N, CA and C atoms as an extended XYZ file, in Angstrom:
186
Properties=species:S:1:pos:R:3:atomname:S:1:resname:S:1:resid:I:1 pbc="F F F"
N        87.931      105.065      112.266 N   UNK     1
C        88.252      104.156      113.348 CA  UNK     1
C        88.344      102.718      112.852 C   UNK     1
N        87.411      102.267      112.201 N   UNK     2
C        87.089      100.973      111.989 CA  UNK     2
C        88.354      100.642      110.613 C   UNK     2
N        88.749      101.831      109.810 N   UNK     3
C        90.044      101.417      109.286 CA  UNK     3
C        91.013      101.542      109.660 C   UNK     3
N        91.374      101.999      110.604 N   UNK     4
C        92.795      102.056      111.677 CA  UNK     4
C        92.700       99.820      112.034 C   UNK     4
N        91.618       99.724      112.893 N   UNK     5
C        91.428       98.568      113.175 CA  UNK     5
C        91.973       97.646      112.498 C   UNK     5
N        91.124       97.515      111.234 N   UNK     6
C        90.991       96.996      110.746 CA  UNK     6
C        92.776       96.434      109.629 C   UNK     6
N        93.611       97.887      109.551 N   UNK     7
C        94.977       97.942      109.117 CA  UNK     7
C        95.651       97.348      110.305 C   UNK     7
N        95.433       97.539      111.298 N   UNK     8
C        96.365       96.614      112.592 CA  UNK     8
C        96.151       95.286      112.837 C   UNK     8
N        94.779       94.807      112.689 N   UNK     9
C        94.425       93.898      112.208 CA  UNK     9
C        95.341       92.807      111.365 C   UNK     9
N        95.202       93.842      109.948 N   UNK    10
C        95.586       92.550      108.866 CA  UNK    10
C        97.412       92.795      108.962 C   UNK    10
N        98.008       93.634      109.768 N   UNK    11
C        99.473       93.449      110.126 CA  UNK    11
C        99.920       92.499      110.949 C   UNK    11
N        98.989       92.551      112.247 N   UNK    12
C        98.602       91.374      113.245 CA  UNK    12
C        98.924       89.882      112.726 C   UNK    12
N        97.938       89.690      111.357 N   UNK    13
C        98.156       88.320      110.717 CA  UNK    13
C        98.926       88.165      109.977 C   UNK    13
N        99.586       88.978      109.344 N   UNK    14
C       100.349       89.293      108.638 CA  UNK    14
C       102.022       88.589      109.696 C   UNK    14
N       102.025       89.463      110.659 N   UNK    15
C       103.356       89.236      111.605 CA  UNK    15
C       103.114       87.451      112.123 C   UNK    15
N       101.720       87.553      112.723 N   UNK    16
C       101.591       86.133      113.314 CA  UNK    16
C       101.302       84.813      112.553 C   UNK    16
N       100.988       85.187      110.959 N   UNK    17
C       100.897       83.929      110.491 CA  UNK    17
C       102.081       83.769      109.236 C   UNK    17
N       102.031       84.424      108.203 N   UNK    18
C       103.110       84.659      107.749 CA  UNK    18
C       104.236       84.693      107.393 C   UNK    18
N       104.988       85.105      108.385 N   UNK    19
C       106.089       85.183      109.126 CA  UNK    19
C       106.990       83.914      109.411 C   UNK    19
N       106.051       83.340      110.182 N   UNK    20
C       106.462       82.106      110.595 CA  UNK    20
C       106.436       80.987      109.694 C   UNK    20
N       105.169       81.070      108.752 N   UNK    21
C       105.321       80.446      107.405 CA  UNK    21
C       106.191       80.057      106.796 C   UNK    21
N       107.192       81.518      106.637 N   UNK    22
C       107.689       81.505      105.455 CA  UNK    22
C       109.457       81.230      105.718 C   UNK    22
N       109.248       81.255      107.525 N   UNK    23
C       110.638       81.038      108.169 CA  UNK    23
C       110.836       79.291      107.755 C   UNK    23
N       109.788       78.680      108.336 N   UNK    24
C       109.625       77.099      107.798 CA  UNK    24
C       109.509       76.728      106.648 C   UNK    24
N       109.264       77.701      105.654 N   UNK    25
C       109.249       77.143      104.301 CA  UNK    25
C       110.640       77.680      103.778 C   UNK    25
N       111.628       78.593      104.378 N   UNK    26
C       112.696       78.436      103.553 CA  UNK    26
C       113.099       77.208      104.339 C   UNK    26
N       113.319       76.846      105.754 N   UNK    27
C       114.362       75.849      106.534 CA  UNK    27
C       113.685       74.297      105.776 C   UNK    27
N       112.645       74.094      105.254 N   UNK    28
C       112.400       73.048      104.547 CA  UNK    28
C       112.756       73.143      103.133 C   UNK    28
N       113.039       73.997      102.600 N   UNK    29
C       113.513       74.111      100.930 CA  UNK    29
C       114.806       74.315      101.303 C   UNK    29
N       115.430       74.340      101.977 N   UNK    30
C       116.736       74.491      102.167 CA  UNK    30
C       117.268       72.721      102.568 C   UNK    30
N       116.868       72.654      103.587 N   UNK    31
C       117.132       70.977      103.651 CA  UNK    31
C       116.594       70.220      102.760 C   UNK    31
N       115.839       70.372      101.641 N   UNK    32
C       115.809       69.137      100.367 CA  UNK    32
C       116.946       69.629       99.732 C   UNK    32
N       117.423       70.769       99.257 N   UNK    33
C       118.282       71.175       98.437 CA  UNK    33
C       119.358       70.521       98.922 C   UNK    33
N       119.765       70.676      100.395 N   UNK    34
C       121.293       69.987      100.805 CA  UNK    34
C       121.085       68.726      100.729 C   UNK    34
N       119.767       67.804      100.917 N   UNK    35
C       119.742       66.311      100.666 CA  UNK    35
C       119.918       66.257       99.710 C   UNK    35
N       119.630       66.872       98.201 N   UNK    36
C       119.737       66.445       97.052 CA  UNK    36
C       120.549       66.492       96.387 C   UNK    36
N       121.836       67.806       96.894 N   UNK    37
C       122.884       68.302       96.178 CA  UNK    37
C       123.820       68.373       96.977 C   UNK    37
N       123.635       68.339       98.726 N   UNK    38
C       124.938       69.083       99.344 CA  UNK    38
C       124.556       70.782       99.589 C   UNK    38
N       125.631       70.785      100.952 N   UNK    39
C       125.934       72.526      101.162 CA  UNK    39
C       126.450       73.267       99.662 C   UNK    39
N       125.634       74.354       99.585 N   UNK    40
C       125.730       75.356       98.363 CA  UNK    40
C       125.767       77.061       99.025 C   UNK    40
N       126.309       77.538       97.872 N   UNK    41
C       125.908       78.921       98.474 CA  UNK    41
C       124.030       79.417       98.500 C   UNK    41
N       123.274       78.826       97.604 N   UNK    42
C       122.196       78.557       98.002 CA  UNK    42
C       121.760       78.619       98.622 C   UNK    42
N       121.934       77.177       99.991 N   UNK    43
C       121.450       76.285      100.840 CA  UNK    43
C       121.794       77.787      101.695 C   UNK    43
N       123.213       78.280      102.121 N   UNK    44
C       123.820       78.792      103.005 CA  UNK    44
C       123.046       80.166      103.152 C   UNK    44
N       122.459       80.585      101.962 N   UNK    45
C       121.682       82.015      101.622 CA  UNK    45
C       120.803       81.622      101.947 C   UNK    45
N       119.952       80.385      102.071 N   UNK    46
C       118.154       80.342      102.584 CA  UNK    46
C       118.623       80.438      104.411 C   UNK    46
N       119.838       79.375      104.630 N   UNK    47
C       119.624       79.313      105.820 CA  UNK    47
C       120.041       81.035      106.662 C   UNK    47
N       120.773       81.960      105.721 N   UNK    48
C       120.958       83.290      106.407 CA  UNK    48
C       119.309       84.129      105.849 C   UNK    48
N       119.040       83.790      105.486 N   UNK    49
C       117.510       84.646      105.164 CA  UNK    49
C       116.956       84.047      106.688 C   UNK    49
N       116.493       82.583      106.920 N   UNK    50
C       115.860       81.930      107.454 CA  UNK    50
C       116.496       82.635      109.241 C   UNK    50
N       117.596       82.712      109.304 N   UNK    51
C       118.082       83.210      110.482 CA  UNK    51
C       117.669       84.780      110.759 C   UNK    51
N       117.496       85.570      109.825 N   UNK    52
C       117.279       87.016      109.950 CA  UNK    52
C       115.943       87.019      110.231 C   UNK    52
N       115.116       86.376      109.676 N   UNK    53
C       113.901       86.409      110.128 CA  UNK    53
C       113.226       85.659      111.731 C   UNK    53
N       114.257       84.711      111.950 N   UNK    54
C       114.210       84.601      113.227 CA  UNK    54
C       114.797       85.542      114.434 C   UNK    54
N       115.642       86.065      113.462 N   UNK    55
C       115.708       87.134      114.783 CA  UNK    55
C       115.685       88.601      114.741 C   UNK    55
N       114.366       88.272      113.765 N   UNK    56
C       113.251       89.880      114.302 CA  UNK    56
C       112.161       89.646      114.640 C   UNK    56
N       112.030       88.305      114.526 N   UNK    57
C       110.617       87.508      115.592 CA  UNK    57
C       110.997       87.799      117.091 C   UNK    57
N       112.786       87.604      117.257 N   UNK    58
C       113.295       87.588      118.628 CA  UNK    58
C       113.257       85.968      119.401 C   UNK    58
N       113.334       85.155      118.734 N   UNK    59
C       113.519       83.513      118.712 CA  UNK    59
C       115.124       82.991      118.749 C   UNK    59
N       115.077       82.230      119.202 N   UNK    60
C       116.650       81.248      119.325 CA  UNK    60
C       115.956       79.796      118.936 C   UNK    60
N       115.052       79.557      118.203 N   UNK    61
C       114.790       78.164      118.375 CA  UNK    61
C       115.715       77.615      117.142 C   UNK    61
N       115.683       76.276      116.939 N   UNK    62
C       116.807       75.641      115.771 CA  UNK    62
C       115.675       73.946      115.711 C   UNK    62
């Protein structure tokens, strides 16, 4: 029991902290890159990573 819990648990933080982390840490490594260099295929690949992961959160925010 207490490892069932305990696995839903650390998915729990996993989805709720994570997640969202790592959505803001590409949309901020993506905007120094275009300040520093310009639109790249790069820039254009963080910002389609950064979009897929927003929408399996199920978000529209920008």
């Amino acid at each position: 029991m207490w490892l069932f819990l305990r696995r839903k648990l650390i998915m729990w933080a996993v989805l709720a902290i994570a997640v969202p982390l790592v959505e803001w840490l590409l949309g901020k490594v993506s905007e120094a890159i275009r300040a520093k260099k310009g639109e790249s295929t790069l820039t254009r690949s963080l910002d389609t990573a950064q979009s897929g992961i927003r929408t399996l959160r199920g978000g529209k925010r920008r």
